[in-house]
Amino acid sequence: MTLFPRSPFRVRYLAWLLAWWAWPASAQPSNIAILPPHPRPLGFLTRPYQQRAVPAVNLTNSGRLSGLIRSGSLYLSARDVVALALENNIDIEIQRYGPLMARQDIERARVGGALRAPSTAIAPGPQSVSLAGINVSGTSLASGAGVGSGGGITGQIGAQIPQTDPIVNVSANFGHLTSPQSNLVLYQSNSVVEDYQSFNAGYSQQFMGGGAFSLNYGSTRATANTPTILLNPLTQGSLNLNISQNLLQGFGASVNNRYIRIARNNSRYSELQLKQQVTTTVSAVLNLYWDLVAFNEDARLKRLALDAARQLYEDNKKELAAGAIAAIEVTRAQAEIPARSEDVLIAETNLLQQEIVLKNALSRRGMEDPALEDAHIVTLDPIQVPEQEGLAPLKDLVKQALDERPDLEQNRINIQSQLLVLSGDRSALKPSLQAFASFTNAALVGAPNPLNVGNPDNLPDPYYYGAYGSLLAQIFRRNFPNYTAGFSLTVPLRNRAAQADFATDQLQMRQQELQLEKSVAQVSVDVRNALIGVEQAHSRYETALETLKLARETLEAEKKKYEFGKSTNALVIQAQRDVVAAESEQVQSMANYTHARIALDQAVGMTLERSDISMAEAASGQVERRSSLPATLPGKK
């Protein structure tokens, strides 16, 4: 007789049953690779135990970047800057892993695993190399971690979560025992020598409703050298079914599936975290771009001012040669040239450094990219300040912000998750009451002991004669049934830990409710400040235009007066300085206006809509829009 049934059908049936239970419950996301890449024999059996691998990071820039480089210059429009940021920016790419990790957390929660809830903080985004007169206070969207991250729920709190993954266990062992004996009457031998082989198999599973069951089969075949036993060899077996159900603590799917719902909330939270990162990064790179436009214009104006200073110096030298002016006037004009040269040097330095910052923000490899290292950026879009703003009323802007801001939605999600946490705490406050039932079918077969040559009346009942098939037949005919049913009640007399958990989680929810109210109030403040910033930036621009106009008129008047001998060289130089200062102020006011508008869009939650960005593009890093290179490219500035 053998330990295992030899029937090929039974072997195939057992293999099929194990394969069916081992098959994954749901398909894995397409972006998760399963190792090994090459198929193995019986791969359907080993699939649940293979590693899930994430592909290596992609440090190759999108083709859009190389397509915008012509003859050593990188031609950029504002739309291209946004597209390149979505495709290549590292901060956005890092945040894209958040939703993928959240999906894996959902997989853990589906089988009762503790939440990990990974979350990545929002990166603030790059800033311009020079903030003097250009930067305005933007809107910093609140960011944080979803429920379960950063000190939140990372383990089992409240009623214990069922582990719903089915478990199959199989064991077999073989042994040899030699036991010395002093009772020769009982054993008729100085030592009992026994050989045995045992096999056990079981299947167990828990359910979200709070129930559980297990089915276990075991058999043992033994032979011994003593004549006192009636069956030798002897095979014993049993099939046992256990069923249990929680009736108080841990009862009901609404309590036990709370981590699944929290994990789904955290997944939505991570998507909003990605949206915040896209908003923050796009706003930052647009600020970089418009600052670069302003730096280009400022450098152009500074070079013109230097040319004007040199021209005044040459004119004064001619007049000195003609005896029309004193030598000190030439010296004054000459002294103006180094000052204007220094202005040009500072402006061009800012310009070159700003290009580096912008190129680094638009490339996965930053300045390590050989194509970008020496590329000069040519901006294609000028700064345009409208005559009239045409903004919606403040009340409408605030309402829009309350509807669109992702940080508010994150706060609401956290409150929803905290309510789910409290449901588990309430269940943990209850006593533990469990109903259970057990059904066991036993069996015994063997052969007459050839060592037992005593009284024939001591022979076993022929019913027990048989092999392994007879053992299984007894089990499934239920010839020897056993039944057990009952309940188990566990009542903690003080229950302080569960009460403390419930109180703590309630306090945390109150904190989150206050945080939501604070965020709502801050949204109103952000929108009002951003709106005031736009209005002030527009007024400052108009003032700068008027100041520049008057400064230029004053310079022309001083030049004419100087030609007729009614002004001095010092007054002309001062008028030139006033024009240079007014031009710089105009450029800075234009840059301030772009920052103010970007800050308003961010405060209202309209950055993505204003930049024509879809979250599908942001999540995939693949932007469909074409580059906006004109047919005739401008030259280097």
XYZ file of C-alpha atoms in Angstrom:
637
model
C 0.000 0.000 0.000
C 1.245 3.511 -0.821
C 0.881 6.738 1.053
C -0.544 8.673 -1.914
C -3.205 7.453 -4.344
C -1.669 6.400 -7.608
C -4.643 7.210 -9.798
C -3.476 9.514 -12.663
C -6.887 11.154 -12.611
C -6.532 12.077 -8.924
C -3.058 13.497 -9.526
C -4.282 15.611 -12.434
C -7.296 16.757 -10.424
C -5.109 17.814 -7.491
C -2.767 19.749 -9.834
C -5.731 21.465 -11.495
C -7.241 22.417 -8.126
C -3.985 23.924 -6.869
C -3.526 25.856 -10.124
C -7.039 27.268 -9.953
C -6.543 28.591 -6.426
C -3.047 29.898 -7.184
C -4.178 31.909 -10.222
C -4.136 35.667 -9.421
C -7.509 37.162 -8.597
C -7.086 40.158 -10.905
C -4.809 41.227 -13.715
C -1.849 43.348 -12.696
C -1.407 46.887 -14.027
C 0.270 46.901 -17.410
C 3.146 49.039 -16.129
C 4.199 46.355 -13.610
C 6.462 43.690 -15.060
C 6.389 40.110 -13.817
C 9.684 38.256 -13.542
C 11.020 36.117 -15.082
C 10.395 37.539 -18.560
C 10.661 34.107 -20.204
C 7.961 31.505 -19.600
C 8.747 28.605 -17.291
C 7.229 25.130 -17.084
C 4.090 25.244 -14.939
C 4.345 29.028 -14.902
C 0.657 29.280 -14.032
C 1.482 27.626 -10.714
C 4.453 29.837 -9.865
C 2.969 33.144 -11.011
C 1.848 34.251 -7.500
C 5.391 33.751 -6.186
C 7.296 35.641 -8.865
C 8.719 39.101 -8.261
C 6.955 42.142 -9.638
C 9.589 44.419 -11.095
C 9.339 48.091 -11.995
C 11.307 49.055 -15.125
C 14.413 51.169 -14.626
C 13.975 54.929 -14.703
C 13.903 56.516 -18.128
C 16.494 59.279 -18.454
C 15.925 59.867 -22.145
C 14.351 63.185 -23.051
C 11.332 63.317 -25.315
C 11.889 63.863 -29.005
C 10.222 67.259 -28.715
C 13.320 68.718 -27.050
C 15.729 67.767 -29.823
C 13.161 68.846 -32.406
C 13.215 72.392 -31.023
C 16.999 72.734 -31.351
C 18.110 74.296 -34.615
C 21.674 75.422 -35.390
C 22.701 75.383 -31.748
C 19.673 77.347 -30.504
C 16.703 76.051 -28.542
C 13.566 77.815 -29.761
C 10.886 77.900 -27.091
C 7.343 79.181 -26.828
C 5.295 79.134 -23.649
C 3.299 76.142 -24.959
C 6.506 74.256 -25.702
C 7.818 74.969 -22.208
C 4.654 73.454 -20.701
C 4.835 70.396 -22.971
C 8.528 69.821 -22.215
C 7.887 70.108 -18.474
C 5.165 67.451 -18.673
C 7.375 65.131 -20.684
C 10.780 65.593 -19.058
C 10.579 67.272 -15.650
C 12.015 65.030 -12.933
C 9.753 66.370 -10.141
C 6.655 65.377 -12.110
C 8.193 62.018 -13.023
C 8.900 61.280 -9.350
C 5.302 62.077 -8.430
C 3.994 59.733 -11.154
C 5.132 56.793 -9.043
C 2.667 57.805 -6.306
C -0.503 56.473 -8.005
C 1.350 53.277 -8.960
C 2.366 52.680 -5.338
C -1.180 53.461 -4.212
C -2.519 50.736 -6.517
C -0.205 48.214 -4.880
C -1.535 49.352 -1.512
C -5.051 48.543 -2.729
C -3.844 45.039 -3.611
C -2.534 44.644 -0.057
C -5.793 45.914 1.421
C -7.890 43.484 -0.637
C -6.353 40.564 1.233
C -6.284 42.229 4.646
C -2.706 43.540 4.519
C -1.753 46.577 6.603
C -1.692 49.849 4.711
C 1.623 51.369 3.734
C 0.130 54.429 2.009
C 3.371 55.816 0.508
C 3.295 59.503 -0.373
C 5.855 61.892 -1.847
C 5.957 65.540 -0.832
C 5.363 68.222 -3.450
C 8.607 69.656 -4.840
C 8.429 73.478 -4.882
C 9.785 73.863 -8.403
C 12.763 75.858 -9.721
C 13.116 79.611 -9.192
C 14.693 82.349 -11.258
C 18.292 83.251 -10.607
C 17.370 86.809 -9.663
C 14.176 87.629 -7.787
C 14.748 91.343 -7.293
C 11.765 93.204 -8.632
C 10.445 90.203 -10.543
C 9.149 87.624 -8.120
C 5.771 88.119 -6.508
C 4.258 85.992 -3.779
C 2.606 83.028 -5.396
C 0.123 80.579 -3.973
C 1.497 77.595 -2.158
C -1.046 74.808 -2.319
C -1.160 72.832 0.885
C 0.287 69.384 0.573
C 0.669 66.484 2.907
C 0.207 62.777 3.155
C -2.873 60.666 2.780
C -4.363 58.711 5.634
C -1.832 56.116 6.624
C 1.257 58.028 5.529
C 3.797 59.964 7.508
C 2.810 58.690 10.960
C -0.838 57.899 10.168
C -2.314 54.422 9.733
C 0.420 51.950 8.945
C -0.781 48.904 10.927
C -3.951 47.253 12.122
C -6.037 49.687 14.180
C -9.502 48.673 15.368
C -11.116 45.328 14.607
C -8.695 42.897 13.009
C -8.939 42.685 9.226
C -9.532 39.190 7.761
C -6.723 37.756 5.648
C -8.739 36.796 2.567
C -6.003 35.219 0.464
C -6.674 31.463 0.454
C -3.948 29.315 1.967
C -3.073 25.771 0.951
C -0.711 23.745 3.117
C 0.721 20.306 2.430
C 3.081 18.353 4.648
C 4.509 14.852 4.710
C 6.889 13.199 7.107
C 8.485 9.812 7.561
C 9.860 8.392 10.796
C 11.363 5.455 12.585
C 10.873 5.011 16.345
C 12.473 2.530 18.725
C 11.053 2.574 22.265
C 12.450 0.331 25.043
C 9.727 -1.436 27.060
C 9.720 -2.947 30.531
C 6.228 -4.494 30.359
C 6.716 -7.714 28.448
C 3.158 -8.818 29.180
C 1.672 -5.824 27.399
C 4.039 -5.475 24.477
C 5.614 -8.978 24.377
C 8.899 -7.357 23.351
C 11.815 -5.544 25.012
C 11.461 -2.703 22.513
C 8.804 -1.486 20.118
C 10.091 -0.592 16.677
C 7.700 1.495 14.585
C 7.905 2.937 11.067
C 5.381 5.511 9.994
C 4.526 7.845 7.111
C 2.038 10.667 7.469
C 0.482 13.098 4.993
C -1.525 16.229 5.746
C -3.184 18.735 3.406
C -5.373 21.694 4.203
C -7.164 24.640 2.715
C -8.219 27.699 4.744
C -9.714 31.088 3.971
C -11.220 34.065 5.748
C -13.995 36.277 4.419
C -14.792 39.971 4.619
C -18.008 39.246 6.481
C -16.004 37.972 9.455
C -16.309 34.276 8.715
C -13.629 31.675 8.180
C -13.405 28.043 7.269
C -10.714 25.404 6.962
C -10.737 21.943 5.440
C -7.983 19.573 6.551
C -7.179 16.033 5.545
C -4.604 13.829 7.226
C -3.561 10.171 7.143
C -0.881 8.133 8.890
C 0.373 4.653 8.000
C 2.337 2.796 10.654
C 3.950 -0.630 11.113
C 5.270 -2.056 14.387
C 7.046 -5.175 15.629
C 4.648 -5.915 18.506
C 2.147 -8.767 18.233
C -0.387 -7.114 20.503
C -1.865 -4.754 17.939
C -4.577 -6.214 15.727
C -3.853 -4.311 12.476
C -0.310 -4.166 11.175
C 0.293 -2.166 9.012
C -2.320 0.302 10.234
C -3.623 3.372 8.324
C -5.662 6.074 10.059
C -7.177 9.157 8.437
C -9.624 11.984 8.941
C -11.278 14.817 7.069
C -12.078 17.850 9.208
C -14.172 20.928 8.356
C -14.106 23.951 10.695
C -16.409 26.952 10.300
C -16.446 30.113 12.423
C -18.215 33.469 12.285
C -17.630 36.692 14.248
C -20.928 37.988 15.651
C -19.863 41.185 17.440
C -16.304 42.435 17.020
C -15.199 42.148 13.400
C -18.694 41.371 12.080
C -19.757 42.585 8.650
C -18.064 43.558 5.397
C -18.664 47.257 6.054
C -16.176 47.035 8.938
C -13.722 44.554 7.507
C -13.317 46.134 4.074
C -12.538 49.584 5.481
C -8.859 49.349 4.532
C -9.814 48.678 0.934
C -11.870 51.871 0.899
C -9.128 53.814 2.678
C -6.583 52.524 0.151
C -8.841 53.656 -2.691
C -9.120 57.062 -1.038
C -5.348 57.185 -0.764
C -5.108 56.281 -4.436
C -7.320 59.240 -5.289
C -5.207 61.333 -2.915
C -2.033 60.361 -4.789
C -3.639 61.347 -8.102
C -4.441 64.750 -6.627
C -0.870 64.896 -5.343
C 0.309 64.398 -8.920
C -2.074 67.145 -10.048
C -0.616 69.483 -7.444
C 2.907 68.673 -8.580
C 1.978 69.353 -12.202
C 0.362 72.650 -11.176
C 3.375 73.665 -9.102
C 5.944 72.674 -11.723
C 4.086 74.184 -14.680
C 3.656 77.440 -12.775
C 7.362 77.426 -11.909
C 8.593 76.779 -15.460
C 6.232 79.414 -16.874
C 7.670 81.884 -14.376
C 11.145 80.854 -15.529
C 10.179 81.338 -19.152
C 8.638 84.777 -18.717
C 11.573 85.847 -16.547
C 13.881 84.730 -19.348
C 11.859 86.834 -21.790
C 12.228 89.764 -19.381
C 15.964 89.136 -18.966
C 16.345 89.098 -22.750
C 14.514 92.414 -23.051
C 16.445 93.884 -20.139
C 19.774 92.828 -21.690
C 18.713 94.387 -25.021
C 17.820 97.667 -23.341
C 21.057 97.662 -21.349
C 23.056 97.229 -24.534
C 21.172 100.112 -26.115
C 21.947 102.253 -23.071
C 25.634 101.344 -23.391
C 25.562 102.323 -27.079
C 23.929 105.643 -26.147
C 26.627 106.315 -23.515
C 29.374 105.571 -26.016
C 27.726 107.790 -28.600
C 27.507 110.650 -26.084
C 31.192 110.177 -25.291
C 32.127 110.326 -28.991
C 29.970 113.416 -29.519
C 31.556 115.139 -26.536
C 35.043 114.386 -27.826
C 34.166 116.044 -31.126
C 32.771 119.094 -29.362
C 35.885 119.295 -27.175
C 38.040 119.253 -30.282
C 35.942 122.113 -31.663
C 36.351 124.001 -28.395
C 32.631 123.994 -27.692
C 32.801 122.301 -24.281
C 35.202 121.879 -21.422
C 37.310 118.744 -20.968
C 35.419 117.815 -17.798
C 32.310 117.110 -19.875
C 34.202 114.467 -21.847
C 35.380 112.894 -18.615
C 31.824 112.760 -17.305
C 30.586 111.111 -20.480
C 33.438 108.630 -20.414
C 32.694 107.728 -16.776
C 29.193 106.708 -17.783
C 30.471 103.950 -20.082
C 31.840 101.625 -17.342
C 28.583 101.975 -15.396
C 26.530 101.002 -18.440
C 28.996 98.185 -19.255
C 28.505 96.794 -15.777
C 24.737 96.877 -16.308
C 25.173 94.882 -19.526
C 27.429 92.373 -17.785
C 24.912 91.833 -14.967
C 22.016 91.518 -17.415
C 23.837 89.016 -19.614
C 24.960 87.029 -16.561
C 21.365 86.810 -15.341
C 20.327 85.763 -18.817
C 22.879 82.949 -19.069
C 22.114 81.659 -15.564
C 18.382 81.798 -16.231
C 18.864 79.694 -19.346
C 20.677 77.064 -17.275
C 17.865 76.937 -14.713
C 15.203 76.636 -17.406
C 17.074 73.972 -19.390
C 17.593 71.959 -16.224
C 13.849 72.063 -15.497
C 12.971 70.848 -19.004
C 15.419 67.942 -19.251
C 15.614 64.608 -17.480
C 19.396 64.782 -17.448
C 19.654 68.499 -16.800
C 22.814 70.147 -18.045
C 24.425 66.713 -18.493
C 22.558 66.481 -21.781
C 25.138 67.252 -24.516
C 22.455 68.688 -26.778
C 21.550 71.320 -24.175
C 24.970 72.163 -22.791
C 25.811 74.852 -25.366
C 22.325 75.510 -26.746
C 21.198 79.126 -26.505
C 17.495 79.627 -25.765
C 15.564 81.836 -28.144
C 12.182 82.839 -26.723
C 9.383 83.063 -29.261
C 6.595 84.655 -27.185
C 6.709 88.259 -25.983
C 5.105 89.365 -22.738
C 1.721 90.874 -23.456
C -0.158 92.908 -20.902
C -3.818 93.495 -21.877
C -5.337 96.927 -21.599
C -8.285 95.517 -19.629
C -8.171 92.475 -17.364
C -11.710 91.177 -17.802
C -11.499 89.066 -14.638
C -14.539 87.408 -13.082
C -15.950 88.871 -9.859
C -14.173 87.926 -6.657
C -17.106 85.856 -5.424
C -17.053 83.715 -8.570
C -13.283 83.258 -8.390
C -13.491 82.098 -4.776
C -16.277 79.635 -5.621
C -14.248 78.291 -8.516
C -11.233 77.846 -6.259
C -13.301 75.945 -3.683
C -14.455 73.591 -6.444
C -11.142 73.156 -8.258
C -8.332 73.300 -5.709
C -6.874 69.776 -5.258
C -5.633 70.466 -1.721
C -9.210 70.968 -0.515
C -10.262 67.703 -2.111
C -7.362 65.974 -0.373
C -8.565 67.285 2.983
C -12.067 66.007 2.281
C -10.681 62.594 1.315
C -8.740 62.400 4.580
C -11.904 63.085 6.560
C -13.738 60.334 4.672
C -10.899 57.922 5.431
C -10.879 58.891 9.087
C -14.588 58.051 9.315
C -13.733 54.580 8.017
C -11.048 54.281 10.671
C -13.618 55.110 13.340
C -15.903 52.337 12.099
C -13.133 49.845 12.860
C -12.579 51.427 16.276
C -16.276 51.073 17.118
C -16.180 47.407 16.195
C -13.098 46.897 18.393
C -15.030 48.305 21.379
C -17.405 45.331 21.271
C -16.730 42.017 23.010
C -15.496 39.161 20.884
C -18.289 36.645 20.224
C -17.600 33.839 17.798
C -19.818 30.954 16.756
C -18.103 27.845 15.460
C -18.839 24.347 14.206
C -16.566 21.429 13.407
C -17.307 18.292 11.399
C -14.848 15.390 11.330
C -15.036 12.072 9.484
C -12.569 9.442 10.732
C -11.405 6.198 9.149
C -9.252 3.175 9.995
C -7.982 0.390 7.705
C -5.159 -2.124 7.689
C -4.230 -5.788 7.482
C -4.295 -8.510 10.176
C -1.108 -8.422 12.186
C 0.959 -11.447 11.083
C 2.734 -11.394 14.459
C -0.559 -11.941 16.300
C -0.771 -15.776 16.349
C -2.829 -16.028 19.520
C -6.525 -16.539 19.886
C -8.367 -16.287 16.539
C -11.150 -14.505 18.369
C -8.784 -11.530 18.777
C -8.666 -10.870 15.045
C -10.042 -7.473 14.004
C -13.364 -6.983 12.331
C -12.969 -7.736 8.607
C -14.655 -4.378 7.938
C -11.327 -2.714 8.680
C -9.391 -4.806 6.215
C -8.388 -2.769 3.202
C -5.988 -0.391 1.536
C -5.931 3.357 1.004
C -9.053 3.273 -1.142
C -11.007 1.691 1.709
C -9.795 4.479 4.002
C -11.148 7.157 1.641
C -14.400 5.246 1.235
C -14.952 5.224 5.004
C -14.299 8.965 5.165
C -16.684 9.920 2.379
C -19.362 7.449 3.579
C -19.043 9.206 6.936
C -18.903 5.907 8.822
C -17.367 7.562 11.887
C -18.692 11.124 12.080
C -17.912 13.635 14.827
C -19.689 16.943 15.400
C -18.861 19.960 17.507
C -20.640 23.314 17.739
C -20.520 26.179 20.182
C -19.569 29.741 20.795
C -16.688 31.633 22.355
C -17.206 34.911 24.199
C -14.320 37.119 25.287
C -15.220 40.183 27.337
C -12.466 42.664 28.266
C -13.389 44.033 31.679
C -11.867 47.494 31.129
C -11.191 47.752 27.371
C -8.983 50.811 27.798
C -6.847 50.316 24.698
C -9.890 50.195 22.364
C -11.416 53.235 24.067
C -8.146 55.156 23.717
C -7.888 54.255 20.014
C -11.436 55.445 19.388
C -10.858 58.714 21.258
C -7.512 59.322 19.519
C -8.946 58.779 16.054
C -11.879 61.058 16.871
C -9.440 63.765 17.934
C -7.497 63.305 14.708
C -10.692 63.662 12.703
C -11.508 66.891 14.546
C -8.051 68.144 13.627
C -8.676 67.287 9.991
C -12.054 69.042 10.045
C -10.367 72.154 11.424
C -7.631 71.826 8.817
C -10.286 71.747 6.101
C -11.904 74.883 7.485
C -8.514 76.545 7.674
C -7.784 75.582 4.067
C -11.168 76.923 2.938
C -10.443 80.231 4.662
C -6.930 80.265 3.187
C -8.351 79.759 -0.310
C -10.350 82.953 0.063
C -7.225 84.747 1.252
C -5.149 83.316 -1.608
C -7.665 84.363 -4.253
C -8.042 87.859 -2.822
C -4.283 88.362 -2.555
C -3.713 86.995 -6.040
C -6.439 89.234 -7.468
C -4.951 92.262 -5.734
C -1.544 91.204 -7.063
C -2.851 91.168 -10.647
C -4.499 94.556 -10.262
C -1.386 96.062 -8.700
C 0.873 94.495 -11.325
C -1.315 95.939 -14.066
C -1.274 99.380 -12.433
C 2.480 99.160 -11.940
C 2.902 98.318 -15.620
C 0.805 101.299 -16.683
C 2.768 103.528 -14.318
C 6.042 102.179 -15.698
C 4.894 102.906 -19.249
C 4.024 106.463 -18.323
C 7.288 106.923 -16.431
C 9.303 105.595 -19.380
C 7.448 107.879 -21.792
C 8.169 110.920 -19.640
C 11.806 109.886 -19.130
C 12.361 109.590 -22.872
C 10.676 112.931 -23.503
C 12.852 114.482 -20.815
C 15.986 113.005 -22.412
C 15.049 114.355 -25.844
C 14.334 117.768 -24.343
C 17.667 117.836 -22.517
C 19.499 116.847 -25.683
C 17.880 119.699 -27.619
C 18.593 122.172 -24.824
C 22.179 120.926 -24.722
C 22.525 121.534 -28.471
C 21.473 125.127 -27.966
C 23.720 125.565 -24.928
C 20.831 125.781 -22.465
C 21.628 122.510 -20.631
C 24.660 120.732 -19.309
C 26.258 117.411 -20.081
C 25.554 116.286 -16.523
C 21.823 116.823 -17.021
C 21.863 114.822 -20.249
C 23.687 111.958 -18.546
C 21.219 112.038 -15.667
C 18.330 111.957 -18.129
C 19.912 108.910 -19.790
C 20.176 107.209 -16.398
C 16.520 107.960 -15.754
C 15.586 106.345 -19.074
C 17.652 103.239 -18.239
C 15.975 102.981 -14.823
C 12.521 103.482 -16.355
C 13.180 100.816 -18.978
C 14.282 98.350 -16.296
C 11.190 99.186 -14.273
C 8.981 98.552 -17.291
C 10.601 95.163 -17.925
C 10.246 94.216 -14.271
C 6.617 95.319 -14.210
C 5.889 93.100 -17.227
C 7.534 90.138 -15.504
C 5.642 90.933 -12.312
C 2.408 90.881 -14.257
C 3.107 87.382 -15.662
C 3.904 86.127 -12.156
C 0.728 87.668 -10.783
C -1.428 86.031 -13.455
C 0.232 82.654 -12.891
C -0.305 83.024 -9.137
C -3.980 83.869 -9.704
C -4.459 80.807 -11.905
C -2.814 78.685 -9.223
C -4.930 80.187 -6.452
C -8.143 79.586 -8.398
C -7.072 76.076 -9.435
C -7.118 76.853 -13.153
C -3.443 76.376 -14.044
C -4.013 73.175 -15.982
C -7.035 74.524 -17.833
C -5.278 77.784 -18.735
C -2.298 75.833 -20.070
C -4.511 73.337 -21.931
C -3.244 70.365 -19.891
C -5.184 67.158 -19.384
C -4.387 64.905 -16.444
C -4.179 61.972 -18.854
C -1.233 63.689 -20.537
C 0.262 64.647 -17.190
C 0.017 61.082 -15.857
C 1.473 59.464 -18.978
C 4.105 62.100 -19.758
C 3.079 62.021 -23.408
C 1.781 65.312 -24.808
C -0.040 65.221 -28.115
C 0.269 68.892 -29.036
C 2.780 69.786 -31.703
C 5.653 72.178 -31.198
C 4.980 75.773 -32.207
C 8.079 76.538 -34.249
C 7.359 79.301 -36.795
C 8.236 78.873 -40.442
C 10.863 81.623 -40.155
C 12.992 81.357 -37.063
C 14.243 84.523 -35.361
C 17.948 85.010 -34.812
C 19.761 84.989 -31.541
C 19.133 87.932 -29.268
